[in-house]
Amino acid sequence: MTRLVRAAYQGFDPDLAGRELRELVTFDRYQASAGAEGAAVYVAERAVAAGLDDVEVHRYPADGQRRWWTFAAPMSWTPERAELTLLGVDGRPDEPVVSYPEQPYRLAFQSAPTADQGVVTPLVLWSRWSGGPLPGCTVVVDTPGLPLVAVAEAGAIGVVVGGGPSDDDLARRLELPNGSTLFGFSVSPSQLRRIIAAAAAGGSARVTVSVRRGAGLPVVTGRLPGSGPGGVLLCAHLCHPAPSANDNASGVVALLAVARAAAARRSQLRRGLWFVWGPEFVGLAAHLHEHRADPARTGFDLAINLDMVGEDQRVCGGPLIVERSPDHLPSYLNAVVERCVESLPPTGRSFSSAVACDTWSWRATPFVGASDHLLPADRSIGRPSVQLGHWPDRYHHTSADTLDKVDRAELRRVVAVTSGALATICEAGAADLPEIERLTTAWGAELIRSCLQPPAGAREAGPGDFDPWCDDARADLLEHRRRVAVASVGSLSSLDGGSGDDRRRTAERWLDGLADHLHVIVAGETVAGEAVAGEAVAGEAVAGEAVAGEPAVVDRGPSLIPGWPGPFNLRALIEDASEADRAWLSEQLALDGPGAYATFVALAHSLDGHRGAGAAIRWAAFASQLPISVPLATRLFAVLRDTGWLAGDPAPVGAEP
Ligand SMILES: [Zn+2]
């Protein structure tokens, strides 16, 4: 495996990737826009040059109506020009404060167009709005919160939003819903100060927004067939406004380099590769839904997503993140990808040179699903999926995500890891399996061993949270991880049709034995006798018991049966929810951002059709490694029930029978 990773590392052409990156960031890649279509044509040309077969640019309708499962098509929207000019006291225009496209990122996605000559609009400070009518006004959001629905209902025609507290003079991404009646500007702190001053003085602005319709939703696909069935889906989302260099021009370009490396080894492929570049979530949803019955297009059994893979770690502030396949889809894929990261050539060595040292860093994290890998990893599709990306990134979704934030050495590492993993998986014959089994066994052993103590920096539980690291849940956590570890080794059966199952059973038994031994330690002296047998503490049998010092997670209710079509889609759930629930869901996301998103996704994935609410909460906490608020989970299940996304009636969590 080290050999495969190093070969891919040596074969990477940083100048070619740099040229492709420079070209790609010139396209303004809003979903379903002329810019996205232009980028798709360019990527398709490069994919052909890379040596992929059957390269196609699909063009799905972008009418805001079409649904792929619950994923709604965006409305075709290509911004042409936008300006916001403050009017002086004499009503004469000043210099424009905001000009698009000269200042990228400043115009909100799906902004409503104005009349050709523009509109004159009074500026109203959000902090001073008393709730009265706002006919033809533009609301300047000068305190936190984005009151889109309220101000639109009051008759406002636009909003101006600042980038929040930041020393950088940059604009943050702003997205309005399909068919928005508002235009929106997302401005830098210095621009916001000028506009607030004008609004405070009772001023007005002239605003012009011109938009073209007619572009479709472009999805580029290509493939490399294997000599046998199955293989890996590779995706990198094409969208986001220019430049969005790391998110996600870097992923698109990295995947082109992966395609070149794989095409050069095509004669050795036993399993195929499927490549997809499309607008995030909705592009892949359209593709997977339209071709769900066609194994020539969707016959993959694993997936790797590349999103934000080029970050200069020192500048952007975060490590390379390997986001693991979710725990309902245990797979050797995690172990292989992580081993490939470890197999990169070290950037330094210790004083005696005995130990490899690196000047960059990486982490493996539990599944979150905030990008395209959410779709294949859903229970409804069920393909183990890993993502490579970076977090945190201080320039994420801002106008400052520019080419200078990309480090070609980092891009090279990600390409080498992905290519090495693909060569390992797609070229492996029976003789190669023992090596993959050993590293998967080692990976599983570490997963089990790490139950002994919470990782340093584990997220602290608050009142009302179920803490996956609380002492009393440790035995259940160990059982959870035992199953993931053993099933990860078992998943290798798909690579040799089961011929190595006997050998693998030895590894599985060893992992079982390791877990049994750890039970003695984590269960403590009092139940050590029973714990060794592994019965009394085994998994979900006791998932319903209230834990001392923890909120009672009683599981006496019926099984929760997911009833929504296709992959879980939080955005669609929010749209289906009642007004009060919509506000509640949005508030949770505003308060806790990715943590709330990851919690909701883990809770959705916990619903296997058998678990009740209590067991679902515990599973989600073990899988996400997040403390999960029991009231929050209970409310989410109620929202799912009320929207018809859940079949059956969830019992109130914690209620006595
Ligand atoms: Zn992204």
Short mmCIF file of N, CA and C and ligand atoms in Angstrom, two decimals, residues 173 236-240 246-249 280-281 305-308 370-372 387 396-397, ligand 1:
data_model
loop_
_atom_site.label_atom_id
_atom_site.label_comp_id
_atom_site.label_asym_id
_atom_site.label_seq_id
_atom_site.Cartn_x
_atom_site.Cartn_y
_atom_site.Cartn_z
N ARG A 173 -20.90 33.97 2.45
CA ARG A 173 -21.91 33.49 1.50
C ARG A 173 -23.30 33.68 2.08
N ALA A 236 -17.00 15.09 -6.30
CA ALA A 236 -16.47 16.38 -5.84
C ALA A 236 -17.45 17.42 -6.37
N HIS A 237 -18.01 18.20 -5.46
CA HIS A 237 -19.05 19.14 -5.94
C HIS A 237 -18.46 20.29 -6.72
N LEU A 238 -19.20 20.65 -7.74
CA LEU A 238 -18.74 21.60 -8.76
C LEU A 238 -19.07 23.04 -8.39
N CYS A 239 -19.99 23.21 -7.45
CA CYS A 239 -20.61 24.54 -7.28
C CYS A 239 -19.85 25.42 -6.30
N HIS A 240 -20.45 26.59 -6.15
CA HIS A 240 -20.15 27.74 -5.28
C HIS A 240 -19.59 28.89 -6.13
N ASN A 246 -10.82 26.68 -2.48
CA ASN A 246 -10.76 25.41 -1.75
C ASN A 246 -12.10 24.69 -1.74
N ASP A 247 -13.19 25.46 -1.65
CA ASP A 247 -14.54 24.87 -1.59
C ASP A 247 -15.31 25.20 -2.87
N ASN A 248 -15.18 24.47 -3.97
CA ASN A 248 -14.55 23.19 -4.00
C ASN A 248 -13.81 23.01 -5.32
N ALA A 249 -13.22 24.13 -5.84
CA ALA A 249 -12.38 23.96 -7.03
C ALA A 249 -11.27 22.97 -6.71
N GLU A 280 -23.61 20.53 -5.44
CA GLU A 280 -23.62 19.79 -4.18
C GLU A 280 -25.02 19.30 -3.81
N PHE A 281 -25.11 18.13 -3.29
CA PHE A 281 -26.33 17.45 -2.87
C PHE A 281 -27.28 17.20 -4.05
N ASN A 305 -15.71 11.07 -1.21
CA ASN A 305 -16.05 12.44 -1.60
C ASN A 305 -14.87 13.35 -1.28
N LEU A 306 -14.55 14.24 -2.22
CA LEU A 306 -13.48 15.21 -2.00
C LEU A 306 -14.09 16.60 -1.93
N ASP A 307 -14.00 17.24 -0.78
CA ASP A 307 -14.59 18.57 -0.59
C ASP A 307 -13.68 19.39 0.30
N MET A 308 -13.10 20.46 -0.28
CA MET A 308 -12.16 21.34 0.45
C MET A 308 -10.87 20.59 0.76
N ALA A 370 -22.04 16.48 5.76
CA ALA A 370 -22.40 17.83 5.33
C ALA A 370 -22.01 18.09 3.88
N SER A 371 -21.84 17.02 3.11
CA SER A 371 -21.52 17.19 1.69
C SER A 371 -22.07 15.97 0.94
N ASP A 372 -21.60 15.78 -0.29
CA ASP A 372 -22.21 14.77 -1.16
C ASP A 372 -22.17 13.34 -0.62
N GLN A 387 -15.15 10.86 3.42
CA GLN A 387 -14.85 12.16 2.81
C GLN A 387 -13.46 12.61 3.24
N HIS A 396 -13.72 29.63 4.83
CA HIS A 396 -14.81 28.81 4.28
C HIS A 396 -16.03 29.67 3.98
N HIS A 397 -16.60 29.51 2.78
CA HIS A 397 -17.81 30.23 2.37
C HIS A 397 -17.66 31.74 2.48
ZN ZN B 1 -18.00 22.13 -0.08
#
